mmCIF file of N, CA and C in Angstrom:
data_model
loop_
_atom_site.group_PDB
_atom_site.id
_atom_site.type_symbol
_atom_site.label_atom_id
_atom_site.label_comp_id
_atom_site.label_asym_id
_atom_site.label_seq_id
_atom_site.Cartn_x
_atom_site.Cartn_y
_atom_site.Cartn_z
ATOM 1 N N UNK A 214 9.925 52.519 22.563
ATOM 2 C CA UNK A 214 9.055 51.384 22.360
ATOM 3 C C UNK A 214 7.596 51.828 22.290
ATOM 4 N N UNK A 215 7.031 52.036 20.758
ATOM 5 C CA UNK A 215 5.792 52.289 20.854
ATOM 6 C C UNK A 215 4.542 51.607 21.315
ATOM 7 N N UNK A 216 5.326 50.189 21.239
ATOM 8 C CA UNK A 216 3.784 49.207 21.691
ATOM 9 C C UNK A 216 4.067 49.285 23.218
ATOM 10 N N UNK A 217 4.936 49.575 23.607
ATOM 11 C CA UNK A 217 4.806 50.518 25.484
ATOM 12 C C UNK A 217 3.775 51.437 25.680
ATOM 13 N N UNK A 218 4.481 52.759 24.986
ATOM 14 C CA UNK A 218 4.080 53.570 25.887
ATOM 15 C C UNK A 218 3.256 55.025 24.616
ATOM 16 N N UNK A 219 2.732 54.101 23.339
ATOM 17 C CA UNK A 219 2.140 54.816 22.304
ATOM 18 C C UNK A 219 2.918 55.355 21.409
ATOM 19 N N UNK A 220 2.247 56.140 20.393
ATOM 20 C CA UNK A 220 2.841 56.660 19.129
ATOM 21 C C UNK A 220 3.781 57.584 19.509
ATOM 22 N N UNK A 221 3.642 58.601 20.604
ATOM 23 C CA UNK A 221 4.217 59.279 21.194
ATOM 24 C C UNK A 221 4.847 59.759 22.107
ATOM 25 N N UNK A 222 6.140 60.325 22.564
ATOM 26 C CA UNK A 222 6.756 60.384 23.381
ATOM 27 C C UNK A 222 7.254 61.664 24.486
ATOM 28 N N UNK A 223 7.747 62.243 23.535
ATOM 29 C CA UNK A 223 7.857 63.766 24.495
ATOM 30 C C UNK A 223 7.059 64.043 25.011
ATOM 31 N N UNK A 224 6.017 64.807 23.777
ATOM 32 C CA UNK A 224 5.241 65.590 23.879
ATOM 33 C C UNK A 224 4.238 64.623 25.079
ATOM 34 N N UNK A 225 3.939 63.056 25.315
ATOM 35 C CA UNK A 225 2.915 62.680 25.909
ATOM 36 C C UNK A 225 3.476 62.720 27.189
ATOM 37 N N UNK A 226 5.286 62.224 27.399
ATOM 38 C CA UNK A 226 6.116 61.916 27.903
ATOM 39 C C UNK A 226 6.186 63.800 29.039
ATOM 40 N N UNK A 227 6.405 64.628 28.860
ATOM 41 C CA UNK A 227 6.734 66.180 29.084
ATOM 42 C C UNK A 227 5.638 67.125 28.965
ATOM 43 N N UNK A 228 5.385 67.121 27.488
ATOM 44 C CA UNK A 228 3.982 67.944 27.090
ATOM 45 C C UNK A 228 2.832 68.196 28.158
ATOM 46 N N UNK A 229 2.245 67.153 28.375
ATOM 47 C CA UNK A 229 1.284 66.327 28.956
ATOM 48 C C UNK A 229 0.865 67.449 30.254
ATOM 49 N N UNK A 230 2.412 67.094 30.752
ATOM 50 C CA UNK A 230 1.996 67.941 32.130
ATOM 51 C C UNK A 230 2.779 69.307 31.509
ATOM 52 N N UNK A 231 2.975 69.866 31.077
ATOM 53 C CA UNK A 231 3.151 71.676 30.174
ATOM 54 C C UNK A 231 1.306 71.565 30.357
ATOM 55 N N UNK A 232 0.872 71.456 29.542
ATOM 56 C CA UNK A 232 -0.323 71.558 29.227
ATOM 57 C C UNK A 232 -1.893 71.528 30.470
ATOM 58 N N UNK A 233 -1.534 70.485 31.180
ATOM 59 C CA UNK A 233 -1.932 70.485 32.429
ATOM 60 C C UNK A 233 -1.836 71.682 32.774
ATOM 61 N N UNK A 234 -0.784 71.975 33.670
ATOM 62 C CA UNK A 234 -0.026 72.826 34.213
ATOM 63 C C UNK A 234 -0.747 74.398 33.717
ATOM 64 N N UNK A 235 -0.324 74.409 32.520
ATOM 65 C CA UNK A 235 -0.636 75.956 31.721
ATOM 66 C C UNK A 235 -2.639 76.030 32.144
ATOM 67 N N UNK A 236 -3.485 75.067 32.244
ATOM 68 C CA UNK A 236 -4.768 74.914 32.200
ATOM 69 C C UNK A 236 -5.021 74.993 33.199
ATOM 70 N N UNK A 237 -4.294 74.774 34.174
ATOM 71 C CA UNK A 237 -4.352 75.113 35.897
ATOM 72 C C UNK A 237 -4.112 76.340 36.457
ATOM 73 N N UNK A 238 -3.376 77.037 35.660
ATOM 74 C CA UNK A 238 -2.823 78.307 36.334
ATOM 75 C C UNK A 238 -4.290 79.021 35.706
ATOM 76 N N UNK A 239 -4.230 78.723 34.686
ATOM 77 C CA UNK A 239 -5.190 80.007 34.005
ATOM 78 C C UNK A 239 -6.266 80.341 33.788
ATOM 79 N N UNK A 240 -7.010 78.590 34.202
ATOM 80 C CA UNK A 240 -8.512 78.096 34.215
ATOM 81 C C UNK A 240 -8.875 78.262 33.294
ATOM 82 N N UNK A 241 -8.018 78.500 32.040
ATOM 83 C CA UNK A 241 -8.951 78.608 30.588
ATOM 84 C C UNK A 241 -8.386 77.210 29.981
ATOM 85 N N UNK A 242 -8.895 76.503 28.850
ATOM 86 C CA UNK A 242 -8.626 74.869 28.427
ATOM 87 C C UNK A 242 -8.101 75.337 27.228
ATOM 88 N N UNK A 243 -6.932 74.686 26.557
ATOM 89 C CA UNK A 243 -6.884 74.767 25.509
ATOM 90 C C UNK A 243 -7.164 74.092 24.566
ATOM 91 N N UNK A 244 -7.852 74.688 23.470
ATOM 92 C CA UNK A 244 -8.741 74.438 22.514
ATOM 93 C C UNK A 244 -8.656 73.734 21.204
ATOM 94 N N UNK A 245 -6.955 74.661 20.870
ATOM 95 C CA UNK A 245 -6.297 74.081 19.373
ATOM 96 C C UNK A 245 -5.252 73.702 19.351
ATOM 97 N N UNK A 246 -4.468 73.073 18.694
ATOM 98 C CA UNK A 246 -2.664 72.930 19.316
ATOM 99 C C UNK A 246 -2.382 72.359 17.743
ATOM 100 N N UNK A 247 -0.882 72.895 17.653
ATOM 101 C CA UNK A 247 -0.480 72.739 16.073
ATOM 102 C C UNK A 247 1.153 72.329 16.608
ATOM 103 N N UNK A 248 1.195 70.932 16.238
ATOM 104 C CA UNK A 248 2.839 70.868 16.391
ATOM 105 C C UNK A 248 3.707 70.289 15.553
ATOM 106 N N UNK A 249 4.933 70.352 15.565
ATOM 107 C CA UNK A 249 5.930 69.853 14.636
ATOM 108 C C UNK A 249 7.168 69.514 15.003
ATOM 109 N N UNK A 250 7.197 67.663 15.154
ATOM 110 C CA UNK A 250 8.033 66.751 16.200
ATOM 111 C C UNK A 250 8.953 66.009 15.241
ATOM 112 N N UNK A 251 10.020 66.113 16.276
ATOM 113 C CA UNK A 251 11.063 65.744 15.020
ATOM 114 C C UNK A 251 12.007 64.058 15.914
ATOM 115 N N UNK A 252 12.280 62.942 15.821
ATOM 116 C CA UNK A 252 13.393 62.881 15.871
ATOM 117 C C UNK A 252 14.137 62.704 15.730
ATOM 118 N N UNK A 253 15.045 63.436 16.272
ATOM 119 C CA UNK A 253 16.492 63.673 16.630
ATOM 120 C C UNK A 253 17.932 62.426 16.190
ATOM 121 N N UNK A 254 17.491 61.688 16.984
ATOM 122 C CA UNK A 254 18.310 60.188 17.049
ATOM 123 C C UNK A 254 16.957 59.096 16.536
ATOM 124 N N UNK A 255 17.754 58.567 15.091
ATOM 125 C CA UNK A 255 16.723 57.889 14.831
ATOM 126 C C UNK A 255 17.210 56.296 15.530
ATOM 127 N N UNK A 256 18.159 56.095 15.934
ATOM 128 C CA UNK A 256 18.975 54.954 16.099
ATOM 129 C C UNK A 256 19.587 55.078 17.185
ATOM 130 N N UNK A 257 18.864 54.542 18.858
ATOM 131 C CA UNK A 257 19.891 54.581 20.102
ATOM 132 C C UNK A 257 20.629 53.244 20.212
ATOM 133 N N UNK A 258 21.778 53.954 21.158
ATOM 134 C CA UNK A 258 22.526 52.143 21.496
ATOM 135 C C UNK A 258 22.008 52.249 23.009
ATOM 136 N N UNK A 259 21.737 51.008 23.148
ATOM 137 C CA UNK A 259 20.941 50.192 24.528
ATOM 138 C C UNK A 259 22.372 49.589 25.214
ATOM 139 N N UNK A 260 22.527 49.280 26.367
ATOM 140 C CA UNK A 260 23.264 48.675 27.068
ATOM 141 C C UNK A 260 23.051 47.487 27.307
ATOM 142 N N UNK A 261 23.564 46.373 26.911
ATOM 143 C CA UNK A 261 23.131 44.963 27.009
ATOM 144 C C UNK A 261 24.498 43.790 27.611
ATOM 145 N N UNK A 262 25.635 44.543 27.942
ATOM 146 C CA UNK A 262 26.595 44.148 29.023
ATOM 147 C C UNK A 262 26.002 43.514 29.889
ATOM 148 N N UNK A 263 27.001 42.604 30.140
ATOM 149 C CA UNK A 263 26.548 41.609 31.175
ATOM 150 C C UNK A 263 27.659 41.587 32.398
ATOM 151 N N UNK A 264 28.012 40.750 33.536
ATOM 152 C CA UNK A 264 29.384 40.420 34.481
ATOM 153 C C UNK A 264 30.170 41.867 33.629
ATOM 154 N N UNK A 265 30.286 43.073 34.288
ATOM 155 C CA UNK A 265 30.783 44.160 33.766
ATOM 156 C C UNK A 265 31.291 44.380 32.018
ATOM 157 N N UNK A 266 30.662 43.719 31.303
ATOM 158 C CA UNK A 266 30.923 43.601 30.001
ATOM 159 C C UNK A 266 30.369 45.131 29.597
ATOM 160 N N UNK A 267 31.117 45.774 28.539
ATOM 161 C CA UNK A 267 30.011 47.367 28.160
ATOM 162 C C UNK A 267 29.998 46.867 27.014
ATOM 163 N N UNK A 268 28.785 46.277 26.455
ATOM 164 C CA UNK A 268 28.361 46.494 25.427
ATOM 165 C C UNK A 268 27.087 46.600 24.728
ATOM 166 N N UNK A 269 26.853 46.972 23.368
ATOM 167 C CA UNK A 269 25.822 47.729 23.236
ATOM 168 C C UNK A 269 24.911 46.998 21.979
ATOM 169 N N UNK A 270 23.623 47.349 21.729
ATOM 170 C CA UNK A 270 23.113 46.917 20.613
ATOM 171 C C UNK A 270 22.315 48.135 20.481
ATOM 172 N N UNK A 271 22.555 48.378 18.845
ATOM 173 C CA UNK A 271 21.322 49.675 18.048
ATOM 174 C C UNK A 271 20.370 49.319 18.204
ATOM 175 N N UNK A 272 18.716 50.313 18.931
ATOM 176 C CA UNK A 272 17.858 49.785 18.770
ATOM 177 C C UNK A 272 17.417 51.361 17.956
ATOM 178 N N UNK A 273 16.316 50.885 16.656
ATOM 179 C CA UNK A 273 15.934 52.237 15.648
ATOM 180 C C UNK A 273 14.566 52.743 16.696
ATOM 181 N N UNK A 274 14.022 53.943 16.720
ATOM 182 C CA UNK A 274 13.685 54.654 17.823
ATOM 183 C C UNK A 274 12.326 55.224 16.431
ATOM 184 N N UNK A 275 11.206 55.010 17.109
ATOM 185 C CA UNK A 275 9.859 55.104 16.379
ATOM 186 C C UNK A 275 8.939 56.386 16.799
ATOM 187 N N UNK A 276 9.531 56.930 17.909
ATOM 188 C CA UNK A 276 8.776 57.894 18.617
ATOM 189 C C UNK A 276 9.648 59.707 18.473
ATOM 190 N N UNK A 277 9.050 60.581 19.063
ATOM 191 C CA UNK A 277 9.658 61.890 18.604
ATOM 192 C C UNK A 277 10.611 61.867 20.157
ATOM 193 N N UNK A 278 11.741 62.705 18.959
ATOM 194 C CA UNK A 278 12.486 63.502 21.037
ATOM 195 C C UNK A 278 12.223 64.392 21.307
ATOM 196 N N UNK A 279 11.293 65.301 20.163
ATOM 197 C CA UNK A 279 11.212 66.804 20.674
ATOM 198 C C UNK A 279 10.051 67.447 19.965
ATOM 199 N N UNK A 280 9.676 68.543 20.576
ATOM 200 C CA UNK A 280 8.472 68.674 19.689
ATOM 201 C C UNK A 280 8.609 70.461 20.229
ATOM 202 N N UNK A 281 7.872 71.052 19.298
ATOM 203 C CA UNK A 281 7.307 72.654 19.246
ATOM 204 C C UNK A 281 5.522 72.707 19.431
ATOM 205 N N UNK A 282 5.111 73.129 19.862
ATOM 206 C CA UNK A 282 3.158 72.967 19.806
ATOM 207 C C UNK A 282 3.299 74.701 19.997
ATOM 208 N N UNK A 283 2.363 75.047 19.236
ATOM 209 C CA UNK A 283 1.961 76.175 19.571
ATOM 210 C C UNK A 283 0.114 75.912 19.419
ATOM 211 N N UNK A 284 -0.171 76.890 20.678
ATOM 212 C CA UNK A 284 -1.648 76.334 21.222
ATOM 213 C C UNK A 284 -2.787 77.835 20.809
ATOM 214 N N UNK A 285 -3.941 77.426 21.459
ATOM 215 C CA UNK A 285 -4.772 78.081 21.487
ATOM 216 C C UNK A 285 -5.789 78.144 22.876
ATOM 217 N N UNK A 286 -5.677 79.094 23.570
ATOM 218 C CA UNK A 286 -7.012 79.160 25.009
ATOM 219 C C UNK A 286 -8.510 79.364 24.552
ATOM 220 N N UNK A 287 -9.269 78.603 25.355
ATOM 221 C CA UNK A 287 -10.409 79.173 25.015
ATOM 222 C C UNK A 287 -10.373 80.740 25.017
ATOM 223 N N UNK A 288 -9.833 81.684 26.448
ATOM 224 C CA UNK A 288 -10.232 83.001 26.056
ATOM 225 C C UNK A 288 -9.639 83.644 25.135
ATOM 226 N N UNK A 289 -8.655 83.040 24.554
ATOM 227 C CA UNK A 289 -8.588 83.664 23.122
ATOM 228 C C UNK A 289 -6.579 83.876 22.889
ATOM 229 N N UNK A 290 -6.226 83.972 24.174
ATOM 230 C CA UNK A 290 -4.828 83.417 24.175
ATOM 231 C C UNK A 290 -3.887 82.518 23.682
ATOM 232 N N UNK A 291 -3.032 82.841 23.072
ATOM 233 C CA UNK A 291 -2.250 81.823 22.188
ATOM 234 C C UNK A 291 -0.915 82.127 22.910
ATOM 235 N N UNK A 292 0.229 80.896 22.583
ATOM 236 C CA UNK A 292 0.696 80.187 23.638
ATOM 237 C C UNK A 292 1.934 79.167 22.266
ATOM 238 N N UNK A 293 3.065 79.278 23.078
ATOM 239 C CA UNK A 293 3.906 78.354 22.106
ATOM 240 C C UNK A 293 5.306 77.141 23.551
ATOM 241 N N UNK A 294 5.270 76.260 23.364
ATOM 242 C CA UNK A 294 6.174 75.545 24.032
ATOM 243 C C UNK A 294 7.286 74.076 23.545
ATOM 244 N N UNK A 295 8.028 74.262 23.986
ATOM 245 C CA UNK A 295 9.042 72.872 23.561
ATOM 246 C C UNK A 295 9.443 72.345 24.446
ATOM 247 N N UNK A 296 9.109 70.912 23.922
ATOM 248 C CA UNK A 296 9.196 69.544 25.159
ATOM 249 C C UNK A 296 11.094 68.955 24.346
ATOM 250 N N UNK A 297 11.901 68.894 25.063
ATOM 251 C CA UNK A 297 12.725 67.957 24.126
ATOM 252 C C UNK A 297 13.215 66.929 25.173
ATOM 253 N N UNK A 298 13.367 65.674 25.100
ATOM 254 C CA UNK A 298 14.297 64.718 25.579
ATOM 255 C C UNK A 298 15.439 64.533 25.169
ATOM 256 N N UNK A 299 16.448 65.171 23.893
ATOM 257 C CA UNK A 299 17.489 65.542 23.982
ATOM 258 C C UNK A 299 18.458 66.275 24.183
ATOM 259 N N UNK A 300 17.669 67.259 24.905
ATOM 260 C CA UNK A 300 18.733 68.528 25.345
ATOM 261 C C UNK A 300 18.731 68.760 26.216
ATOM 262 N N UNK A 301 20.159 69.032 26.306
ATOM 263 C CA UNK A 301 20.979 69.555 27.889
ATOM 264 C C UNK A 301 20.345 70.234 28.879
ATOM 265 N N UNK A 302 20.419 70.032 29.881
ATOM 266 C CA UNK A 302 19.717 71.001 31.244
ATOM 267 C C UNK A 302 19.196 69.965 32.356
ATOM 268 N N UNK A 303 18.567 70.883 33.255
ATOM 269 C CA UNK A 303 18.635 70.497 34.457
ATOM 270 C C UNK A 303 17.254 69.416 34.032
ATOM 271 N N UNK A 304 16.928 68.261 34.936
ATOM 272 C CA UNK A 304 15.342 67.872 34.654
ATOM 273 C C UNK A 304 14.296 68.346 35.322
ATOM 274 N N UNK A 305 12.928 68.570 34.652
ATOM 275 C CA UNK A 305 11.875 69.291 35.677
ATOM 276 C C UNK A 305 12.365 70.441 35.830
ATOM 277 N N UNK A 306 12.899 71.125 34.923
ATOM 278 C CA UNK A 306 13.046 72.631 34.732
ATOM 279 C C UNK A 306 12.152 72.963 34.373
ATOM 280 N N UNK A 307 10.850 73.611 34.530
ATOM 281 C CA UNK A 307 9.968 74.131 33.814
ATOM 282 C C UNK A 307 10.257 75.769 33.871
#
């Protein structure tokens, strides 16, 4: 839902704090960032069951699930990472 939570998702959704994170350890800011977000599932089913009913309605999905950025540090360090919300693994694995 973009009129939620913006144009973007992963990357604002995951990224966000990658990026933080990487600017904290290293005290250098990054400067440039080049990415290319794809998604995945253009069409989720929502759960809309009721009194144990399972059923579902398509809702079409406006935002990315995954993204690649490869960055730039001020001191001159370059830097590549992927945020995805559809793939397998533990959560808050960084």
């Amino acid at each position: 839902y973009p009129e939620r939570g913006g144009a973007t998702r992963a990357i604002a959704d995951i990224g966000s704090h990658w990026c933080d994170l990487v600017q904290h350890v290293t005290g250098e800011r990054i400067t440039e960032v080049f990415a290319d977000l794809k998604t995945v599932y253009p069409v989720r089913k929502v759960l809309t069951g009721e009194n144990g009913q399972e059923t579902y309605k398509e809702v079409p999905v406006h935002t990315e699930d995954c993204g690649i950025v490869m960055i730039h540090m001020e001191g001159g360090a370059q830097g590549v990472f992927t945020v995805s919300q559809v793939s397998a693994g533990r959560k808050n694995k960084l």
